Tab-separated table of C-alpha atoms in Angstrom:
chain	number	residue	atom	x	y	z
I	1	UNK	CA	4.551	-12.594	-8.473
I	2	UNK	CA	2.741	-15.147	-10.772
I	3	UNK	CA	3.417	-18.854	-10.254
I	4	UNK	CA	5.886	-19.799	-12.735
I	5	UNK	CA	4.448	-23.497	-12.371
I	6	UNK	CA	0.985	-23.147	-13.185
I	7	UNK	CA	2.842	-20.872	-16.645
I	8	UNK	CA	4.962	-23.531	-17.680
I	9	UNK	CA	2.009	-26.412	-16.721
I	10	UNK	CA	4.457	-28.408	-14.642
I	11	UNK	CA	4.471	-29.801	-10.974
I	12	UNK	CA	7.097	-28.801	-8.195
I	13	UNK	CA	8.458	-32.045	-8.831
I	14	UNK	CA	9.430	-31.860	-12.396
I	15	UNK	CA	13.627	-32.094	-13.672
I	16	UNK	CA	15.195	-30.218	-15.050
I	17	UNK	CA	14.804	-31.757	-18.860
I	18	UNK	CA	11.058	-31.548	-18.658
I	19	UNK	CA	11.242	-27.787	-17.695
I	20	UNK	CA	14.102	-26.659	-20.670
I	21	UNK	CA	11.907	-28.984	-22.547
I	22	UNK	CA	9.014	-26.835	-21.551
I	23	UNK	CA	10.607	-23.786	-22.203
I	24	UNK	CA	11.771	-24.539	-25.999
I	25	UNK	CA	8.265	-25.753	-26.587
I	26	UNK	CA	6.726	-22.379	-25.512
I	27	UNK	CA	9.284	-20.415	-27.003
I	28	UNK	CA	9.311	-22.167	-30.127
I	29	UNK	CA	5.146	-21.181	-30.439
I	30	UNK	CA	5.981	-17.959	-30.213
I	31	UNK	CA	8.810	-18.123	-32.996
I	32	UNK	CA	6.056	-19.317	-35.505
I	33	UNK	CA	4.094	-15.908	-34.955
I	34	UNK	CA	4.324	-13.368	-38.130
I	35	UNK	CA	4.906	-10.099	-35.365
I	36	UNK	CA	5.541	-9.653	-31.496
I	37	UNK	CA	2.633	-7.875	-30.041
I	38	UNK	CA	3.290	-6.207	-26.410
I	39	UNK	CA	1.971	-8.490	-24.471
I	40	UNK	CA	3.515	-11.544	-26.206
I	41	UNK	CA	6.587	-9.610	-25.168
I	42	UNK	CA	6.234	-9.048	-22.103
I	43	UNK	CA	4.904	-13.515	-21.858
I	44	UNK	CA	8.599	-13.966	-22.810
I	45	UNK	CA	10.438	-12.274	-20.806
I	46	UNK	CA	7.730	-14.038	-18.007
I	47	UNK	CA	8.938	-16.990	-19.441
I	48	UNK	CA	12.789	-16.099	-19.393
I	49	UNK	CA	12.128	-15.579	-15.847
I	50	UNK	CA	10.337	-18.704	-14.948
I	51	UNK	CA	13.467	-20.448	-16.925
I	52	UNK	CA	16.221	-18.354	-14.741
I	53	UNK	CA	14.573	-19.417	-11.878
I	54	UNK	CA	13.816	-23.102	-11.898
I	55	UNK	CA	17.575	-23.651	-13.478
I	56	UNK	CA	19.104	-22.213	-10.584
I	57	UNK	CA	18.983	-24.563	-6.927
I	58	UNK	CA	19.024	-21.397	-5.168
I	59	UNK	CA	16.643	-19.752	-6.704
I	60	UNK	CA	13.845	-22.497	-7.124
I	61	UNK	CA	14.361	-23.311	-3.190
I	62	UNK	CA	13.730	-19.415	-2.628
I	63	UNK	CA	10.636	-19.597	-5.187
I	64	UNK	CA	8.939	-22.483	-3.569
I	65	UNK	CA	9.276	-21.024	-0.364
I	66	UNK	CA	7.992	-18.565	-1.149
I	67	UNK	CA	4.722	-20.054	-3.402
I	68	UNK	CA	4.472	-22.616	-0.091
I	69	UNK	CA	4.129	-19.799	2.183
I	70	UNK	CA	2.216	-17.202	-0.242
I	71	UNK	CA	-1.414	-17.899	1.415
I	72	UNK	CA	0.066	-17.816	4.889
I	73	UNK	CA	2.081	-13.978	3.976
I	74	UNK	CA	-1.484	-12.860	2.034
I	75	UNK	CA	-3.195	-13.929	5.378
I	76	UNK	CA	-0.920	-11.654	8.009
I	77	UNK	CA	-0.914	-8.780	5.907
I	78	UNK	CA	-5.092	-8.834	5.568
I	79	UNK	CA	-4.931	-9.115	9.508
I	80	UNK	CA	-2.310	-6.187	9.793
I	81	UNK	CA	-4.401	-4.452	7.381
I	82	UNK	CA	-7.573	-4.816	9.385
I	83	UNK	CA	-6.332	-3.595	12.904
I	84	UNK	CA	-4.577	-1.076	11.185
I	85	UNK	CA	-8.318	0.257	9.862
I	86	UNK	CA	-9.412	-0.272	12.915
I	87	UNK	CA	-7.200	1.990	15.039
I	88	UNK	CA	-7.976	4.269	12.076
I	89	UNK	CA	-11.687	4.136	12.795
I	90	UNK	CA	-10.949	4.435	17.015
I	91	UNK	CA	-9.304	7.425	16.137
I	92	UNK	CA	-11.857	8.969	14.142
I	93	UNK	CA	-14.480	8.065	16.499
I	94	UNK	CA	-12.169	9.225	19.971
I	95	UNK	CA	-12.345	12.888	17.779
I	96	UNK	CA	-15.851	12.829	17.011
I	97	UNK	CA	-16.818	12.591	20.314
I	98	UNK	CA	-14.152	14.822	22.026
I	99	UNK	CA	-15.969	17.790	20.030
I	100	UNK	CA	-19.226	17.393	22.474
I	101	UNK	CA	-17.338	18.655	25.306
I	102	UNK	CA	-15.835	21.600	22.755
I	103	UNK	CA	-19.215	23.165	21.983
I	104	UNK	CA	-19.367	26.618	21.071
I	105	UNK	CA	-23.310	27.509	20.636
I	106	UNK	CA	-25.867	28.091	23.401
I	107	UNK	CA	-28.722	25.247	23.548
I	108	UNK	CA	-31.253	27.765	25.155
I	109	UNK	CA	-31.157	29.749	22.124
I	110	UNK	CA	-30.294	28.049	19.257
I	111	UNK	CA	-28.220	30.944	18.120
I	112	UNK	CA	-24.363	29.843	16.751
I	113	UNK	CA	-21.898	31.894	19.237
I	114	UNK	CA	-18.368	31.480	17.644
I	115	UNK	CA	-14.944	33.107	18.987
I	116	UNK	CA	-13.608	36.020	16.935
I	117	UNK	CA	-10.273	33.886	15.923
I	118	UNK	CA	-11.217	30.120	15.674
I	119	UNK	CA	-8.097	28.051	15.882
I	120	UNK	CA	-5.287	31.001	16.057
I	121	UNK	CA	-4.284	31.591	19.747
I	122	UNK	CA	-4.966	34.146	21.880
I	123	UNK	CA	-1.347	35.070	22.460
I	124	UNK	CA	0.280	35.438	18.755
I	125	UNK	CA	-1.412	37.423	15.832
I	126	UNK	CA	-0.047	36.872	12.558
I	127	UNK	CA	2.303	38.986	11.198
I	128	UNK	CA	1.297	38.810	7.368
I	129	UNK	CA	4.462	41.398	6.150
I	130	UNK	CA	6.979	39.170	7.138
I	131	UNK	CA	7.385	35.865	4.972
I	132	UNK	CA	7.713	32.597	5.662
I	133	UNK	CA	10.512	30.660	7.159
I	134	UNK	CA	10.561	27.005	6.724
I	135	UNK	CA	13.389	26.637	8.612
I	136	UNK	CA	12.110	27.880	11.799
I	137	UNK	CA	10.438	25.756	14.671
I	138	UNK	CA	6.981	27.131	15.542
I	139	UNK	CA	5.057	25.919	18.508
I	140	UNK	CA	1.051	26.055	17.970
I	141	UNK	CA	-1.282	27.241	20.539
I	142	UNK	CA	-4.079	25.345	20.867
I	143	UNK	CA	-7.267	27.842	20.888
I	144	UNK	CA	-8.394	28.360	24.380
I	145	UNK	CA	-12.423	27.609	24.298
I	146	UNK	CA	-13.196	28.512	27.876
I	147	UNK	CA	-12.736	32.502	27.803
């Protein structure tokens, strides 16, 4: 959300008269223009905003809060963000390192020795005839790596 002070060049402290004053000014620039391009557009309704809000108690209260506490907000979610990457990267590393126990070739000859079905288990072979069922609950094997 852009800060509606900094458009209209006023302080927090500023009545009521100085912002409608404001607002005519701005909108009155605008009037003096030969055509409308897109963005000008989309600067008034920014501005018809901006005017909604500050003429409303409510609604300025809610706005200041919320400009007041907009460094604060920015902070938490850049901290939330960060342990959030770094279960993400704890997780990536746990599985990187659970695959050295999982090995499947033989050091002594450097030869790759791979099971005849990675990944399917032992137990169910897939029945490729029959199609699909969404609706049905399968449970997954995990792929036994001892035998």
């Amino acid at each position: 959300m852009e800060d509606y002070y900094k458009l209209f060049g006023i302080d927090y402290n500023s009545t009521i008269d100085e912002i409608n004053n404001v607002y005519k000014n701005k909108i009155m620039d605008l009037k003096t223009l030969p055509f409308l391009t897109e963005n000008d557009k989309k600067y008034i309704k920014t501005l018809k905003k901006a005017h909604f809000i500050f003429n409303n108690a409510q609604f300025k209260k809610t706005y200041d809060n919320y400009i007041k506490n907009k460094n604060q907000i920015n902070y938490s979610d850049e901290i939330r963000s960060s342990k959030k990457n770094t279960q993400n990267q704890n997780y990536l590393v746990d599985r990187i390192f659970s695959f050295q126990s999982q090995t499947n070739f033989d050091l002594n000859h450097n030869e790759l020795l791979r099971p005849k079905n990675v990944g399917l288990s032992s137990d169910d072979t897939p029945n490729f005839d029959k199609p699909l069922d969404y609706d049905e609950t399968t449970e997954f094997k995990p792929f036994n790596f001892d035998t």
